[in-house]
Amino acid sequence: MERSSFEVIRRLVQQESAIVLREGKEYLVEARLGPLCKQEGFPSIEALVNALKTRRRVLSGKIVEALTTNETSFFRDIHPFDTMRESVLPELIEARKSVRALDIWCGASSSGQEPVSLGIMIREHFPELADWRIRIVSTDISKEMVARCQSGLYSQLEVARGLPAKLQAKYFRKEGTRWRVIDDVMRLLEYKQMNLAAPFPVMPPKDVIFLRNVLIYFEPRVKAKILQNVHRILKPDGTLFLGTAESTLGLCDGFSPCSYDSTTCYRRAG
Ligand SMILES: C[S@@+](CC[C@H](N)C(=O)[O-])C[C@H]1O[C@@H](n2cnc3c(N)ncnc32)[C@H](O)[C@@H]1O
């Protein structure tokens, strides 16, 4: 790939999604855009870049989709889920017993294993929530990922990653070669496309926010802006979970870290 093509792609992806493709990521761009070129009938990345001059709107979304990293798994990094089960949810249930409603948001949920894990955990460990209004909204910039989430279908390989056999048997039904999340869990979930780097849409205040393994792709200025927006929609006693390599430190002083056994989560300071 020519240097100038990498530069065009790098700038486009940063403008559209805030994802930073550093020097040295040329191999990644080549590997990810190769299949897109084939699918769209371009003989090379240079031809794709050239077509951007006339078809930018259609192609830029596809390029961003191709360059997002969608790595995820059920109950990924288990500790935040343990903290939710042992501490955060019991405290919230006590605090919300008069309104009997919980609002959870998974920003950047990729193919949905994170919100589905939360739904399974709620159904498995909190039968007292059966008649509460539970809404787990899950968003991602990728249309393809949102569609995957909505399908509720996972491959054998995907369910084999992180999901205990007992939970697989109880919360999934075999459908051909794939596994479908049962309706009792799907009914807790809502999926939407959302770009975290764009101005946030109007959203109801959240009791819990999972924003894991996505800030790492952005530069500090963008991380800070996103955290300010997240701060605005987190309820005063709400809890924010970030990925293990992420923190609010030096980015947004509206949050205080809050440590549990093996997890640090964040609450609104003061
Ligand atoms: C590594 S996955 C993390 C999935 C899940 N949160 C987890 O921790 O397992 C990162 C996700 O962030 C999404 N993403 C990247 N840039 C984004 C943006 N600007 N707005 C919203 N989502 C974005 C990608 O599409 C991808 O699905």
Short mmCIF file of C-alpha atoms and ligand atoms in Angstrom, two decimals:
data_model
loop_
_atom_site.label_atom_id
_atom_site.label_comp_id
_atom_site.label_asym_id
_atom_site.label_seq_id
_atom_site.Cartn_x
_atom_site.Cartn_y
_atom_site.Cartn_z
CA MET A 1 0.00 0.00 0.00
CA GLU A 2 1.29 3.45 -0.85
CA ARG A 3 2.15 5.76 2.01
CA SER A 4 -0.33 8.39 0.74
CA SER A 5 -3.17 5.81 0.76
CA PHE A 6 -2.37 4.89 4.37
CA GLU A 7 -2.47 8.59 5.23
CA VAL A 8 -5.93 9.05 3.60
CA ILE A 9 -7.32 5.98 5.40
CA ARG A 10 -5.74 6.99 8.72
CA ARG A 11 -7.28 10.47 8.52
CA LEU A 12 -10.69 9.21 7.42
CA VAL A 13 -10.91 6.63 10.23
CA GLN A 14 -9.88 9.21 12.83
CA GLN A 15 -12.42 11.73 11.55
CA GLU A 16 -15.29 9.25 11.40
CA SER A 17 -14.66 7.18 14.54
CA ALA A 18 -11.78 8.81 16.48
CA ILE A 19 -9.87 5.52 16.21
CA VAL A 20 -6.16 6.31 15.95
CA LEU A 21 -4.16 4.21 13.48
CA ARG A 22 -0.56 4.84 14.44
CA GLU A 23 2.49 4.60 12.22
CA GLY A 24 3.31 0.94 11.77
CA LYS A 25 -0.34 -0.12 11.44
CA GLU A 26 -0.05 -0.33 7.65
CA TYR A 27 -0.10 -4.14 7.85
CA LEU A 28 -3.41 -3.99 9.75
CA VAL A 29 -4.96 -1.64 7.19
CA GLU A 30 -3.81 -3.87 4.34
CA ALA A 31 -5.09 -7.05 5.99
CA ARG A 32 -8.48 -5.55 6.90
CA LEU A 33 -9.13 -3.62 3.67
CA GLY A 34 -8.08 -6.46 1.34
CA PRO A 35 -11.41 -8.32 1.77
CA LEU A 36 -13.38 -5.03 1.45
CA CYS A 37 -11.62 -4.24 -1.86
CA LYS A 38 -12.50 -7.70 -3.14
CA GLN A 39 -16.11 -7.37 -2.04
CA GLU A 40 -16.49 -3.91 -3.65
CA GLY A 41 -14.61 -4.88 -6.82
CA PHE A 42 -11.51 -2.71 -6.34
CA PRO A 43 -8.24 -4.22 -7.59
CA SER A 44 -6.17 -2.42 -4.91
CA ILE A 45 -6.34 -0.18 -1.85
CA GLU A 46 -5.22 2.69 -4.10
CA ALA A 47 -8.33 2.15 -6.25
CA LEU A 48 -10.50 2.15 -3.12
CA VAL A 49 -8.90 5.38 -1.91
CA ASN A 50 -9.43 6.91 -5.35
CA ALA A 51 -13.13 5.98 -5.28
CA LEU A 52 -13.49 7.89 -2.02
CA LYS A 53 -13.44 11.11 -4.05
CA THR A 54 -16.89 10.30 -5.48
CA ARG A 55 -18.37 7.71 -3.08
CA ARG A 56 -17.07 8.86 0.29
CA ARG A 57 -20.38 8.57 2.17
CA VAL A 58 -20.96 4.94 1.29
CA LEU A 59 -17.37 3.76 1.42
CA SER A 60 -16.21 5.53 4.58
CA GLY A 61 -18.68 3.59 6.77
CA LYS A 62 -17.45 0.33 5.28
CA ILE A 63 -13.81 1.29 5.81
CA VAL A 64 -14.44 2.19 9.46
CA GLU A 65 -16.35 -1.10 9.96
CA ALA A 66 -13.42 -3.02 8.50
CA LEU A 67 -10.94 -1.29 10.79
CA THR A 68 -12.74 -1.67 14.12
CA THR A 69 -11.43 -4.39 16.40
CA ASN A 70 -14.38 -6.42 17.62
CA GLU A 71 -12.63 -8.78 20.02
CA THR A 72 -14.98 -9.78 22.87
CA SER A 73 -16.23 -12.83 24.77
CA PHE A 74 -18.86 -13.85 27.30
CA PHE A 75 -17.99 -12.73 30.87
CA ARG A 76 -14.75 -11.20 29.53
CA ASP A 77 -12.19 -10.54 32.32
CA ILE A 78 -14.74 -12.08 34.76
CA HIS A 79 -13.96 -9.71 37.71
CA PRO A 80 -16.27 -6.82 36.70
CA PHE A 81 -19.11 -9.36 36.46
CA ASP A 82 -18.25 -10.73 39.92
CA THR A 83 -18.28 -7.18 41.30
CA MET A 84 -21.64 -6.54 39.64
CA ARG A 85 -23.09 -9.72 41.14
CA GLU A 86 -21.59 -9.45 44.62
CA SER A 87 -21.72 -5.70 45.28
CA VAL A 88 -23.00 -3.27 42.67
CA LEU A 89 -26.33 -4.93 41.84
CA PRO A 90 -27.30 -5.82 45.44
CA GLU A 91 -26.66 -2.17 46.45
CA LEU A 92 -28.62 -0.86 43.47
CA ILE A 93 -31.52 -3.21 44.12
CA GLU A 94 -31.78 -1.85 47.64
CA ALA A 95 -31.53 1.75 46.40
CA ARG A 96 -34.11 1.30 43.60
CA LYS A 97 -36.65 -0.84 45.43
CA SER A 98 -39.30 1.88 45.28
CA VAL A 99 -38.93 2.54 41.51
CA ARG A 100 -38.20 -1.11 40.58
CA ALA A 101 -36.22 -0.14 37.47
CA LEU A 102 -32.60 -0.44 36.34
CA ASP A 103 -30.93 1.24 33.37
CA ILE A 104 -27.68 -0.27 32.15
CA TRP A 105 -25.65 0.79 29.11
CA CYS A 106 -22.89 -1.11 27.34
CA GLY A 107 -21.14 1.39 25.05
CA ALA A 108 -19.06 -0.35 22.33
CA SER A 109 -20.61 -3.77 22.86
CA SER A 110 -19.21 -5.36 19.69
CA SER A 111 -21.13 -8.59 18.90
CA GLY A 112 -23.06 -8.41 22.19
CA GLN A 113 -21.45 -10.97 24.48
CA GLU A 114 -21.05 -8.30 27.20
CA PRO A 115 -24.74 -7.24 27.43
CA VAL A 116 -25.87 -10.85 27.03
CA SER A 117 -23.57 -11.84 29.93
CA LEU A 118 -25.18 -9.12 32.07
CA GLY A 119 -28.66 -10.31 31.09
CA ILE A 120 -27.79 -13.92 31.94
CA MET A 121 -26.31 -12.85 35.26
CA ILE A 122 -29.45 -10.92 36.18
CA ARG A 123 -31.73 -13.83 35.28
CA GLU A 124 -29.47 -16.41 36.99
CA HIS A 125 -28.74 -14.63 40.29
CA PHE A 126 -31.47 -12.07 40.81
CA PRO A 127 -34.91 -13.74 40.52
CA GLU A 128 -36.30 -10.84 42.59
CA LEU A 129 -35.82 -8.64 39.47
CA ALA A 130 -38.24 -10.74 37.38
CA ASP A 131 -40.94 -8.05 37.48
CA TRP A 132 -38.65 -4.99 37.47
CA ARG A 133 -38.17 -2.84 34.38
CA ILE A 134 -34.64 -3.77 33.36
CA ARG A 135 -33.19 -2.11 30.27
CA ILE A 136 -29.71 -3.05 29.03
CA VAL A 137 -28.98 -0.76 26.09
CA SER A 138 -26.08 -1.85 24.02
CA THR A 139 -24.45 0.34 21.36
CA ASP A 140 -21.59 0.18 18.88
CA ILE A 141 -20.37 2.27 15.97
CA SER A 142 -20.46 -0.77 13.70
CA LYS A 143 -23.79 -1.42 11.96
CA GLU A 144 -22.66 -4.97 11.31
CA MET A 145 -22.01 -5.56 15.03
CA VAL A 146 -25.39 -4.06 15.99
CA ALA A 147 -27.08 -6.41 13.51
CA ARG A 148 -25.15 -9.37 14.95
CA CYS A 149 -26.26 -8.39 18.47
CA GLN A 150 -29.88 -8.14 17.35
CA SER A 151 -29.78 -11.62 15.83
CA GLY A 152 -28.98 -13.15 19.26
CA LEU A 153 -27.05 -15.90 17.44
CA TYR A 154 -23.57 -17.12 18.37
CA SER A 155 -21.27 -19.73 16.88
CA GLN A 156 -20.04 -22.80 18.74
CA LEU A 157 -16.62 -21.15 19.04
CA GLU A 158 -18.13 -18.00 20.54
CA VAL A 159 -20.21 -19.79 23.17
CA ALA A 160 -17.17 -21.91 24.05
CA ARG A 161 -15.33 -18.70 25.08
CA GLY A 162 -16.12 -17.71 28.65
CA LEU A 163 -19.57 -19.23 28.98
CA PRO A 164 -19.93 -22.00 31.60
CA ALA A 165 -21.64 -25.12 30.13
CA LYS A 166 -24.46 -24.87 32.67
CA LEU A 167 -25.33 -21.33 31.55
CA GLN A 168 -25.06 -22.28 27.88
CA ALA A 169 -27.56 -25.11 28.38
CA LYS A 170 -29.95 -22.89 30.33
CA TYR A 171 -29.85 -19.63 28.34
CA PHE A 172 -29.24 -20.74 24.73
CA ARG A 173 -31.11 -22.96 22.26
CA LYS A 174 -29.31 -24.83 19.47
CA GLU A 175 -30.32 -23.59 16.02
CA GLY A 176 -28.54 -25.43 13.23
CA THR A 177 -24.83 -25.01 13.92
CA ARG A 178 -25.40 -21.92 16.08
CA TRP A 179 -26.80 -21.02 19.49
CA ARG A 180 -29.67 -18.58 20.07
CA VAL A 181 -30.03 -16.53 23.28
CA ILE A 182 -33.41 -17.33 24.87
CA ASP A 183 -36.19 -14.72 24.76
CA ASP A 184 -36.21 -14.23 28.52
CA VAL A 185 -32.70 -12.70 28.23
CA MET A 186 -33.16 -11.03 24.80
CA ARG A 187 -36.15 -9.15 26.13
CA LEU A 188 -33.85 -7.25 28.54
CA LEU A 189 -31.68 -5.99 25.68
CA GLU A 190 -31.93 -3.10 23.23
CA TYR A 191 -29.40 -2.42 20.48
CA LYS A 192 -28.54 0.83 18.73
CA GLN A 193 -25.79 2.22 16.55
CA MET A 194 -23.88 5.01 18.30
CA ASN A 195 -20.57 6.76 17.69
CA LEU A 196 -19.02 7.56 21.08
CA ALA A 197 -16.88 10.29 19.50
CA ALA A 198 -19.91 12.21 18.20
CA PRO A 199 -22.14 14.36 20.45
CA PHE A 200 -24.15 11.99 22.65
CA PRO A 201 -27.85 11.63 21.81
CA VAL A 202 -30.39 12.27 24.56
CA MET A 203 -30.18 9.22 26.83
CA PRO A 204 -31.98 8.41 30.08
CA PRO A 205 -29.61 8.50 33.11
CA LYS A 206 -27.82 5.21 33.73
CA ASP A 207 -27.36 3.13 36.88
CA VAL A 208 -24.44 1.17 35.42
CA ILE A 209 -22.25 1.86 32.41
CA PHE A 210 -19.90 -0.70 30.86
CA LEU A 211 -17.45 1.13 28.58
CA ARG A 212 -14.73 -1.45 28.28
CA ASN A 213 -11.86 -1.88 25.86
CA VAL A 214 -12.74 0.99 23.57
CA LEU A 215 -11.12 4.14 25.06
CA ILE A 216 -7.74 2.52 24.29
CA TYR A 217 -8.30 3.27 20.59
CA PHE A 218 -8.66 7.04 21.08
CA GLU A 219 -6.31 9.92 21.81
CA PRO A 220 -6.49 11.57 25.27
CA ARG A 221 -8.55 14.57 24.11
CA VAL A 222 -11.27 12.27 22.75
CA LYS A 223 -11.18 9.98 25.81
CA ALA A 224 -11.64 13.04 28.05
CA LYS A 225 -14.62 14.29 26.02
CA ILE A 226 -16.29 10.86 26.08
CA LEU A 227 -15.74 10.52 29.84
CA GLN A 228 -17.32 13.96 30.40
CA ASN A 229 -20.38 12.84 28.44
CA VAL A 230 -20.49 9.56 30.35
CA HIS A 231 -20.25 11.50 33.63
CA ARG A 232 -23.28 13.55 32.58
CA ILE A 233 -25.50 10.51 32.03
CA LEU A 234 -24.31 8.38 34.98
CA LYS A 235 -26.69 8.69 37.95
CA PRO A 236 -25.15 10.18 41.13
CA ASP A 237 -24.91 6.70 42.71
CA GLY A 238 -24.21 4.90 39.41
CA THR A 239 -21.13 2.84 38.57
CA LEU A 240 -18.82 2.95 35.55
CA PHE A 241 -16.72 -0.04 34.47
CA LEU A 242 -13.78 0.48 32.11
CA GLY A 243 -11.42 -2.11 30.59
CA THR A 244 -8.43 -3.34 32.59
CA ALA A 245 -6.03 -1.13 30.57
CA GLU A 246 -8.25 1.95 30.93
CA SER A 247 -8.76 4.60 33.62
CA THR A 248 -10.28 8.04 34.14
CA LEU A 249 -7.05 9.25 35.71
CA GLY A 250 -5.76 12.50 34.19
CA LEU A 251 -8.74 12.57 31.81
CA CYS A 252 -11.81 13.43 33.87
CA ASP A 253 -11.65 14.45 37.51
CA GLY A 254 -15.42 14.03 37.91
CA PHE A 255 -14.83 10.35 38.74
CA SER A 256 -13.34 8.64 41.79
CA PRO A 257 -11.98 5.10 41.57
CA CYS A 258 -13.68 2.55 43.75
CA SER A 259 -11.85 -0.72 44.42
CA TYR A 260 -13.39 -4.11 44.97
CA ASP A 261 -11.41 -7.37 45.29
CA SER A 262 -10.00 -7.51 41.77
CA THR A 263 -11.83 -4.68 40.03
CA THR A 264 -11.57 -0.94 39.99
CA CYS A 265 -14.74 0.78 38.92
CA TYR A 266 -15.65 4.47 38.99
CA ARG A 267 -18.27 6.60 40.75
CA ARG A 268 -19.07 10.27 40.43
CA ALA A 269 -16.68 12.16 42.71
CA GLY A 270 -18.09 13.87 45.78
C1 LIG B 1 -12.59 -4.52 21.51
S1 LIG B 1 -14.30 -4.26 21.26
C2 LIG B 1 -14.86 -4.20 22.94
C3 LIG B 1 -16.11 -5.00 23.15
C4 LIG B 1 -16.58 -5.13 24.59
N1 LIG B 1 -16.81 -3.85 25.20
C5 LIG B 1 -15.58 -5.91 25.41
O1 LIG B 1 -14.87 -5.33 26.23
O2 LIG B 1 -15.49 -7.14 25.23
C6 LIG B 1 -14.28 -2.53 20.79
C7 LIG B 1 -15.57 -2.07 20.12
O3 LIG B 1 -15.55 -0.66 20.07
C8 LIG B 1 -16.25 -0.27 18.91
N2 LIG B 1 -15.89 1.13 18.59
C9 LIG B 1 -14.73 1.61 18.09
N3 LIG B 1 -14.80 2.93 17.91
C10 LIG B 1 -16.03 3.32 18.34
C11 LIG B 1 -16.70 4.56 18.41
N4 LIG B 1 -16.13 5.70 18.00
N5 LIG B 1 -17.96 4.57 18.91
C12 LIG B 1 -18.57 3.44 19.32
N6 LIG B 1 -17.99 2.22 19.26
C13 LIG B 1 -16.73 2.16 18.78
C14 LIG B 1 -15.81 -1.28 17.86
O4 LIG B 1 -16.73 -1.35 16.78
C15 LIG B 1 -15.73 -2.57 18.69
O5 LIG B 1 -16.90 -3.33 18.57
#
